[in-house]
PDB file of C-alpha atoms in Angstrom:
ATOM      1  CA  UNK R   1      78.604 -33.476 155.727  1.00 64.00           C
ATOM      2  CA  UNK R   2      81.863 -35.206 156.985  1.00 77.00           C
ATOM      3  CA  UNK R   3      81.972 -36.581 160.691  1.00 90.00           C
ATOM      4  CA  UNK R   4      85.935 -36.194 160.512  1.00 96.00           C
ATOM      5  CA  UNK R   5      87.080 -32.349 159.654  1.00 95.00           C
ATOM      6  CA  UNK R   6      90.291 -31.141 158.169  1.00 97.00           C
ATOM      7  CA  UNK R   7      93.485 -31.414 160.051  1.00 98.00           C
ATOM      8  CA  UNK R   8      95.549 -33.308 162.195  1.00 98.00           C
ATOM      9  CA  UNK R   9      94.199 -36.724 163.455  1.00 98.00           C
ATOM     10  CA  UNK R  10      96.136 -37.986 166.473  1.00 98.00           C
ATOM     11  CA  UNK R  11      96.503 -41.979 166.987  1.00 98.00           C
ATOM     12  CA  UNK R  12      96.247 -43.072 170.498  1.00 98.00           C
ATOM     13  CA  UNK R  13      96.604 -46.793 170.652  1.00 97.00           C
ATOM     14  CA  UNK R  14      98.502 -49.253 172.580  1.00 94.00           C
ATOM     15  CA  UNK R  15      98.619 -53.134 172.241  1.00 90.00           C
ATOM     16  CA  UNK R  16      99.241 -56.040 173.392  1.00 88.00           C
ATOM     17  CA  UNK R  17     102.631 -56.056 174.507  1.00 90.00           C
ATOM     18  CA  UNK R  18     103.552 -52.466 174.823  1.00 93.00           C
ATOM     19  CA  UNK R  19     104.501 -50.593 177.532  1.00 95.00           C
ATOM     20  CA  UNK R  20     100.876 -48.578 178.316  1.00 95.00           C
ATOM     21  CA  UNK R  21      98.609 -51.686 177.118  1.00 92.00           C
ATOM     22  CA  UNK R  22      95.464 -51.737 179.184  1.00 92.00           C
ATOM     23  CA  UNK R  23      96.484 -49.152 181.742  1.00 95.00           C
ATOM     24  CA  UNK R  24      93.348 -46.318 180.820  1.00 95.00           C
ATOM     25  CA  UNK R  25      96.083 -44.301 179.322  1.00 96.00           C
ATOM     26  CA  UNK R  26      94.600 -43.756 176.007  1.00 98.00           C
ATOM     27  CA  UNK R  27      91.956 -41.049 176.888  1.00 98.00           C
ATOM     28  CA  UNK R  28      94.753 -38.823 178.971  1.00 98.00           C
ATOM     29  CA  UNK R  29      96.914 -39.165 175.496  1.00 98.00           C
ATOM     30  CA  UNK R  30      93.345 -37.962 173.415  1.00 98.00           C
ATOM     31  CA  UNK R  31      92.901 -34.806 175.769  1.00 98.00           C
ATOM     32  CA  UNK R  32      96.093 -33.665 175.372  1.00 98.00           C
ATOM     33  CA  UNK R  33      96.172 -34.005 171.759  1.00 98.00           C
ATOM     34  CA  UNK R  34      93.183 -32.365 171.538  1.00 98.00           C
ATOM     35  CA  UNK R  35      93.990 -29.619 173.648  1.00 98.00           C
ATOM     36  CA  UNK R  36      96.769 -29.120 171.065  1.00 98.00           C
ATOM     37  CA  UNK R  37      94.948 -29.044 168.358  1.00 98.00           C
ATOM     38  CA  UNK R  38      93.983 -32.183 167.107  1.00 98.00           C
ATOM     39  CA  UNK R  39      90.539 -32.422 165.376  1.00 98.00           C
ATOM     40  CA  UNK R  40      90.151 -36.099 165.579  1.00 98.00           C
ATOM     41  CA  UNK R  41      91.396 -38.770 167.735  1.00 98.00           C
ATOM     42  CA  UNK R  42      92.063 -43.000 165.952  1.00 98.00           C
ATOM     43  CA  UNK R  43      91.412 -45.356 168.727  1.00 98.00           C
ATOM     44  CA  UNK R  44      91.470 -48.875 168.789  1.00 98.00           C
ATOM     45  CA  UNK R  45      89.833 -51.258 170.864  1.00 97.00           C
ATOM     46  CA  UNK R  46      86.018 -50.865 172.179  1.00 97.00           C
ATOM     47  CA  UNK R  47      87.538 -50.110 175.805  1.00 96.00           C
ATOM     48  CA  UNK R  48      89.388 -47.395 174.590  1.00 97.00           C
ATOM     49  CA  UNK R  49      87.270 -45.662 172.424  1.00 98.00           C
ATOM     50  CA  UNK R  50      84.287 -45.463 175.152  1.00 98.00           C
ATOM     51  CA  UNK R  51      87.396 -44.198 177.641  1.00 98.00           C
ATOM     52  CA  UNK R  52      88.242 -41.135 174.907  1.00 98.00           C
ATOM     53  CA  UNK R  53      84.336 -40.166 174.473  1.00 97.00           C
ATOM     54  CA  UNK R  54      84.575 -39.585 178.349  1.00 97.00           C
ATOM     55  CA  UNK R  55      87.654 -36.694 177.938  1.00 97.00           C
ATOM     56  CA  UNK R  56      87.050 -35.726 174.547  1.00 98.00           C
ATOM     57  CA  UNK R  57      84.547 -34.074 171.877  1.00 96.00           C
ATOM     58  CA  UNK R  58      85.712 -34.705 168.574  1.00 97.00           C
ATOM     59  CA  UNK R  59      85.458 -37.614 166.075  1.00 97.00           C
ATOM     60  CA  UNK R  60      87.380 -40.781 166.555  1.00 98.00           C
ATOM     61  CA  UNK R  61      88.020 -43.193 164.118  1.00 98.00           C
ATOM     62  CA  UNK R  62      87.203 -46.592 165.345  1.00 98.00           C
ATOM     63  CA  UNK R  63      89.515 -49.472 164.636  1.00 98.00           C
ATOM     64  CA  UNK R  64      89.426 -53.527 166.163  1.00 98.00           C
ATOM     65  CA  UNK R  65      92.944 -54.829 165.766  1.00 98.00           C
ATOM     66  CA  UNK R  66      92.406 -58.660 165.701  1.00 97.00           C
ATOM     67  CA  UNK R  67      94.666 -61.380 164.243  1.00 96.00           C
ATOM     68  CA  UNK R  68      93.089 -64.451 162.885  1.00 97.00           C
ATOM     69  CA  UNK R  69      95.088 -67.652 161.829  1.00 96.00           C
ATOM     70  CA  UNK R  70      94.004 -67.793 158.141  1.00 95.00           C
ATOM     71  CA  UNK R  71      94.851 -64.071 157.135  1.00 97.00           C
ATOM     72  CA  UNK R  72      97.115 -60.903 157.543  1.00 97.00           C
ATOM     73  CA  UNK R  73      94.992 -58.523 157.663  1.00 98.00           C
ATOM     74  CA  UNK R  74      94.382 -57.731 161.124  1.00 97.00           C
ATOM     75  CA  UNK R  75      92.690 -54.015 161.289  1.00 98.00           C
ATOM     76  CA  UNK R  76      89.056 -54.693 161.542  1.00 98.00           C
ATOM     77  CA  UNK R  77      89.112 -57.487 159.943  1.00 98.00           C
ATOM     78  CA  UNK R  78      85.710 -59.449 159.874  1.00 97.00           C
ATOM     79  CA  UNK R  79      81.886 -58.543 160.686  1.00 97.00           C
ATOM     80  CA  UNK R  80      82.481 -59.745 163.960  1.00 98.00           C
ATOM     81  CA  UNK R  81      84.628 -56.711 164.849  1.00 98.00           C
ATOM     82  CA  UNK R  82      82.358 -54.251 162.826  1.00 98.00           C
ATOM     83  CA  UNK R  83      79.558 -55.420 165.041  1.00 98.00           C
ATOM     84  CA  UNK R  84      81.525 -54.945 168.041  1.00 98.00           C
ATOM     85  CA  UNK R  85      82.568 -50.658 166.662  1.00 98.00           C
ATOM     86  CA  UNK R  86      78.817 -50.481 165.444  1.00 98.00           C
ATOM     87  CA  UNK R  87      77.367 -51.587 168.492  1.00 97.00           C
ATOM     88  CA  UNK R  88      79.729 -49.149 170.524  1.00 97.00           C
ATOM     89  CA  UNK R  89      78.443 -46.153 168.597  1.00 97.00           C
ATOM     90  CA  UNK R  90      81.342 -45.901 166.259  1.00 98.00           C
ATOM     91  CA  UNK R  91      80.364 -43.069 163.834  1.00 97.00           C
ATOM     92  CA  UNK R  92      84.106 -43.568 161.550  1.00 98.00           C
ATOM     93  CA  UNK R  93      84.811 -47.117 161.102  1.00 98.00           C
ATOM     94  CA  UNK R  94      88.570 -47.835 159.615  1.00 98.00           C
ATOM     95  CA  UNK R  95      88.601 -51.137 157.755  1.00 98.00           C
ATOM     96  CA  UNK R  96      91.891 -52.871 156.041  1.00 98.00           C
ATOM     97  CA  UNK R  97      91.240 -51.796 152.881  1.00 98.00           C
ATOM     98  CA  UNK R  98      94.385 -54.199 150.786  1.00 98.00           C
ATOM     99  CA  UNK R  99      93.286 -56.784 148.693  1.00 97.00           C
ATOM    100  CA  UNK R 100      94.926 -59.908 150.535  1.00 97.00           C
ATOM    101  CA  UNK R 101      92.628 -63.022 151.823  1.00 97.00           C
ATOM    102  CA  UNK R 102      90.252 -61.720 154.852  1.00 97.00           C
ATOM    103  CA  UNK R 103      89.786 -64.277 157.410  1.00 96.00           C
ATOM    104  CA  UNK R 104      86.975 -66.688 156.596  1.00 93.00           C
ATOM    105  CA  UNK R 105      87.174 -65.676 153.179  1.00 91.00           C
ATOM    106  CA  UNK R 106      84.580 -62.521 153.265  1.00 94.00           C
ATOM    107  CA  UNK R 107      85.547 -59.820 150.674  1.00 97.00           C
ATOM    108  CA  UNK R 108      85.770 -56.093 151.337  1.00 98.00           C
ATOM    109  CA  UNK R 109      82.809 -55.521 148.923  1.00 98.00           C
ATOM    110  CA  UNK R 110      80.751 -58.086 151.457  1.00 98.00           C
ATOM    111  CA  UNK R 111      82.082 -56.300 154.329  1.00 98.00           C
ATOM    112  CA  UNK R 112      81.501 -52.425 152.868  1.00 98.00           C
ATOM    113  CA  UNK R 113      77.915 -53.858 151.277  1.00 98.00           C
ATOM    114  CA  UNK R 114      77.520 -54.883 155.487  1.00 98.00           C
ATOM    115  CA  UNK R 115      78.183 -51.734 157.327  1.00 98.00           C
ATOM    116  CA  UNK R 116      76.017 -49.763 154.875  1.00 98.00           C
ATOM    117  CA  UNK R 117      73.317 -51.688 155.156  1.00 98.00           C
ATOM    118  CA  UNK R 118      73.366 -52.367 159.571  1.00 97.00           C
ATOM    119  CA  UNK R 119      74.749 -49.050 159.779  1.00 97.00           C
ATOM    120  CA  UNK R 120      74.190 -46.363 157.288  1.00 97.00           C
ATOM    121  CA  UNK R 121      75.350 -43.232 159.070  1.00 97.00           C
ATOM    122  CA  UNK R 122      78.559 -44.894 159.808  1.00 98.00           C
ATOM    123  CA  UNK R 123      81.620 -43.648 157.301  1.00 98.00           C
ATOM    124  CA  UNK R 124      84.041 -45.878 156.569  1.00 98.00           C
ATOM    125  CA  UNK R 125      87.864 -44.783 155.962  1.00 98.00           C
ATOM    126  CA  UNK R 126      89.858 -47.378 153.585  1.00 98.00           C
ATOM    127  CA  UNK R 127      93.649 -48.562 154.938  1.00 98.00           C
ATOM    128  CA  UNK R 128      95.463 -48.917 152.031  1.00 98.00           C
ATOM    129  CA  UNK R 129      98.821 -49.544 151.207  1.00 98.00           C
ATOM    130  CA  UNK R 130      99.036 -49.062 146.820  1.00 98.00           C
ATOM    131  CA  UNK R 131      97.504 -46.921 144.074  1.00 98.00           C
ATOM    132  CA  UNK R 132      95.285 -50.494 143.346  1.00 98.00           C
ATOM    133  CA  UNK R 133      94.086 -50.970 146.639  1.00 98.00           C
ATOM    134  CA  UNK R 134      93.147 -47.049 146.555  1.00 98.00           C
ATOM    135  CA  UNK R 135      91.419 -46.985 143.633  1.00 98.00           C
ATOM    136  CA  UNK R 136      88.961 -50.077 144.646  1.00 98.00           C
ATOM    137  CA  UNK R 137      88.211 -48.158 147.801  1.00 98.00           C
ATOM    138  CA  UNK R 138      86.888 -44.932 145.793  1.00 98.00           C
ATOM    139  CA  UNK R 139      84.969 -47.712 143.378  1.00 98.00           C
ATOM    140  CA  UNK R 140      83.607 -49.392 146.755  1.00 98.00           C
ATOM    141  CA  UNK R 141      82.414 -45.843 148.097  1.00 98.00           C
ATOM    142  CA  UNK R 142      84.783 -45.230 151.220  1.00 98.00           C
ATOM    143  CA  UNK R 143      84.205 -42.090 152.571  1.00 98.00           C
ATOM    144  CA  UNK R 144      87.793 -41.708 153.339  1.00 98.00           C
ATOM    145  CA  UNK R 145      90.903 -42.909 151.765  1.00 98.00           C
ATOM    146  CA  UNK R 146      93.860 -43.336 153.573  1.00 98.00           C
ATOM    147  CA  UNK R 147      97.222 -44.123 153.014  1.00 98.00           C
ATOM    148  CA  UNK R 148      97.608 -45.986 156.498  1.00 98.00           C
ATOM    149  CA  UNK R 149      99.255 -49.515 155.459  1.00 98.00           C
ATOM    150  CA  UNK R 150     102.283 -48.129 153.078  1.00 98.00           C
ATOM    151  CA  UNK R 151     105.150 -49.666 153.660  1.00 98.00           C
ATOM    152  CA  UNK R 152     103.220 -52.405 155.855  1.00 97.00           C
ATOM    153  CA  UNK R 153     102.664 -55.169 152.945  1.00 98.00           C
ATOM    154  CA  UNK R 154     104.626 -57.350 151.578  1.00 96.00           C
ATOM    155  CA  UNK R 155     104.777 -55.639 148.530  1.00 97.00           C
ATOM    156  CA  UNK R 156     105.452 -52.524 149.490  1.00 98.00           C
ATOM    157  CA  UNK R 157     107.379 -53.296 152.705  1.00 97.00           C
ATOM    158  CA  UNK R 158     110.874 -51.148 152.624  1.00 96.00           C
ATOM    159  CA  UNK R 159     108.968 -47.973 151.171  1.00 98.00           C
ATOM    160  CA  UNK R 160     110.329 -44.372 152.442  1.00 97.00           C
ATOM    161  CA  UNK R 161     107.558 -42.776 154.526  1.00 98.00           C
ATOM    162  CA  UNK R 162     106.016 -40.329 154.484  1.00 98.00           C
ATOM    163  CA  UNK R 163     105.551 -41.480 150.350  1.00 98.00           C
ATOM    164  CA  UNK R 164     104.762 -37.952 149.636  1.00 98.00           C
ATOM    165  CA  UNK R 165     104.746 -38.754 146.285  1.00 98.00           C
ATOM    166  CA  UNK R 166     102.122 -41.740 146.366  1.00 98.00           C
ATOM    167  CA  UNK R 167      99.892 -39.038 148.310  1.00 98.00           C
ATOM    168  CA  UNK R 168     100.215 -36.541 146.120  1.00 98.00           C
ATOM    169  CA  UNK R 169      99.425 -39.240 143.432  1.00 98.00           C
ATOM    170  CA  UNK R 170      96.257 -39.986 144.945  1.00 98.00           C
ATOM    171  CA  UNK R 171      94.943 -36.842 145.651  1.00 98.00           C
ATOM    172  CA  UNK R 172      95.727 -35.522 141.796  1.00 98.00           C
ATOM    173  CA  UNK R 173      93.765 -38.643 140.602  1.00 98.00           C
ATOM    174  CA  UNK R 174      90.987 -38.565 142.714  1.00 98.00           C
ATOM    175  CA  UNK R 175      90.235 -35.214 143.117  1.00 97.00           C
ATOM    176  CA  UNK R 176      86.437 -36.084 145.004  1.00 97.00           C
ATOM    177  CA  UNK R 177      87.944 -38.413 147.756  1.00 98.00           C
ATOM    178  CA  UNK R 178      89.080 -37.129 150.859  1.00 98.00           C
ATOM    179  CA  UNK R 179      92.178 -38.545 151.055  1.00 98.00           C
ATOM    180  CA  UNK R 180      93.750 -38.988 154.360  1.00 98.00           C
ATOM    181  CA  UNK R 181      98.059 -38.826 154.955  1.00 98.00           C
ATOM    182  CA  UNK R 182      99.241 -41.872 157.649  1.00 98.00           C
ATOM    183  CA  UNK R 183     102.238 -43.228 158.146  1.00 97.00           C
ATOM    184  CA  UNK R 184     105.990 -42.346 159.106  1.00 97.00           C
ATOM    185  CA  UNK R 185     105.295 -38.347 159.845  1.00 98.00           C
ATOM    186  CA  UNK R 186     108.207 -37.844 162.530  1.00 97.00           C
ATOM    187  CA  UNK R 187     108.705 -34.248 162.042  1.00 97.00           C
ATOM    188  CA  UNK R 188     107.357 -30.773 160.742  1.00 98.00           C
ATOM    189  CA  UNK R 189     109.208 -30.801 157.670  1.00 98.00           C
ATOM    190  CA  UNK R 190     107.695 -34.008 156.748  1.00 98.00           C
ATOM    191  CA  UNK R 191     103.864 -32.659 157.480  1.00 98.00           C
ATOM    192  CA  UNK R 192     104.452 -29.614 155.864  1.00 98.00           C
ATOM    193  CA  UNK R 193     105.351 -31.631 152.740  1.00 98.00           C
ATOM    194  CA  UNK R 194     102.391 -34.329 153.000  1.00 98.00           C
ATOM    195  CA  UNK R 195     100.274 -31.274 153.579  1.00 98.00           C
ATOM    196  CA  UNK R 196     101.027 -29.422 150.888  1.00 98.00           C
ATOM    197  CA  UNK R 197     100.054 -32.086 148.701  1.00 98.00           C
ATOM    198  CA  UNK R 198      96.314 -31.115 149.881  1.00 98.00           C
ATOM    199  CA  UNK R 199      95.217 -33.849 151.538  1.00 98.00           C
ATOM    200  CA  UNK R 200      91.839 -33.494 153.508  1.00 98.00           C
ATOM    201  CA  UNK R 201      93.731 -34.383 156.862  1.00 98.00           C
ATOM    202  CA  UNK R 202      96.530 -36.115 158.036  1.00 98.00           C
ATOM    203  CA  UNK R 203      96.960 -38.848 160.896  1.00 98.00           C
ATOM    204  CA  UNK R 204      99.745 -39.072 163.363  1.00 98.00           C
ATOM    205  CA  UNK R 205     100.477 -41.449 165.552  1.00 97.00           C
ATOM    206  CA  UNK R 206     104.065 -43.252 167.276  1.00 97.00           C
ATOM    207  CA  UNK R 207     105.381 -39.418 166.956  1.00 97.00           C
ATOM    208  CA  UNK R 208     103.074 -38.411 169.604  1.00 97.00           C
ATOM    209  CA  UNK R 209     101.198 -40.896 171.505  1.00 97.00           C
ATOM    210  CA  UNK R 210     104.015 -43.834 171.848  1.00 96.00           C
ATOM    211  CA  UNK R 211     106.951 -42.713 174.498  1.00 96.00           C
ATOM    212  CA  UNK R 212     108.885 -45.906 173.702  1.00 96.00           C
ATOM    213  CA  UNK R 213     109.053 -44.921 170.215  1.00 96.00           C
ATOM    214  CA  UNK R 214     110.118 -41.537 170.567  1.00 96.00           C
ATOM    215  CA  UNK R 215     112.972 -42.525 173.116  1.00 97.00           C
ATOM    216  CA  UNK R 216     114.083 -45.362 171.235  1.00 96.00           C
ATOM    217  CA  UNK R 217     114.524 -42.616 168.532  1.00 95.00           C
ATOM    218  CA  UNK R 218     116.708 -41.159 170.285  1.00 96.00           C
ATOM    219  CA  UNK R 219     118.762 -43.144 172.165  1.00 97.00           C
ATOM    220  CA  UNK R 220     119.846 -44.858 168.595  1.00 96.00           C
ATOM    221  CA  UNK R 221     122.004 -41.455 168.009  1.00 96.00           C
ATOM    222  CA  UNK R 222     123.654 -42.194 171.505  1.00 96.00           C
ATOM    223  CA  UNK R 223     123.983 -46.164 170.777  1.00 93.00           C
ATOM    224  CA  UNK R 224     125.553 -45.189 167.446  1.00 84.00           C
TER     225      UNK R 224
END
């Protein structure tokens, strides 16, 4: 049985940098989400994810956003932040799932082969940003394939999200994966649309839980 169910997954994160970074924000953001409707919560950071176990009951997916010198991929990127989720209780562990250079040189096959070994019961969801990178998750055995980094690579940097298309691609042609919608879903129409393509659930994030975002939004039309 799946930890995460079907539905709508709300992001609550905040770096470095923005405007509600390290101000114990993040679990107020999860309650309320929850309390409308959300069946899952994506956290980042160990601080925050033990915060939004203290308001909430539902599954969070755990993330470690960490930039290293030698690589771009920055969403859980080594052992050392697996350790860190795995050690915190994480039961949903988000890795970058693209096939660029990790830092230190570990592979994504090293790092899957790791976390089912240390931590069987843990599911891992697979960031991806192409068809490739997609299909290599479902060979590696994520439990969850998402659709997270479109549009957030160089090679696909400039893509029109949500890529309903691309989802719907992915959930024709791997019909057994659970296939999870993320990325640039600003309004209803747009959900309705990703949803319809039957993905298994669908993750939202700047559109609810980032007020600089949203008000930037905005204020554009006025600027204009």
């Amino acid at each position: 049985m799946a930890h995460l169910n079907r539905g709508l997954i709300v992001s609550c994160q905040a770096v470095k940098g923005e405007p509600l970074y390290g101000l114990g924000i993040m679990k107020y953001m999860a309650r309320a989400a929850v309390a409308g409707g959300a069946v899952g919560i994506r956290a980042n950071y160990v601080s925050d994810i033990e915060d939004i176990r203290t308001e909430v009951d539902v599954p969070i997916i755990c993330i470690i956003k960490a930039e290293y010198p030698d690589s771009e991929v920055y969403i859980t990127p080594t052992k050392k932040e697996v350790d860190d989720l795995i050690g915190c209780g994480a039961k949903v562990i988000a890795l970058d799932a693209t096939l660029r250079k990790r830092p230190g040189g570990v592979t994504l096959k090293e790092l899957v082969e790791y976390v089912r070994e240390n931590a069987p019961d843990v599911e891992l969801m697979a960031d991806c940003s192409d068809y490739t990178e997609a299909k290599n998750a479902v060979e590696l055995g994520f439990d969850y394939i998402g659709t997270t980094l479109r549009g957030y690579t160089s090679h696909t940097k400039g893509t029109q999200l949500p890529d309903v298309d691309f989802i719907a691609k992915l959930v024709k042609d791997f019909p057994d994966a659970r296939i999870i919608a993320e990325g640039g879903i600003w309004e209803r129409g747009q959900l309705e649309k990703v949803w319809a393509t039957g993905v298994y659930a669908v993750v939202i994030g700047s559109a609810i839980t980032r007020p600089k975002d949203i008000t930037k939004r905005f204020a554009e039309v006025i600027d204009k």
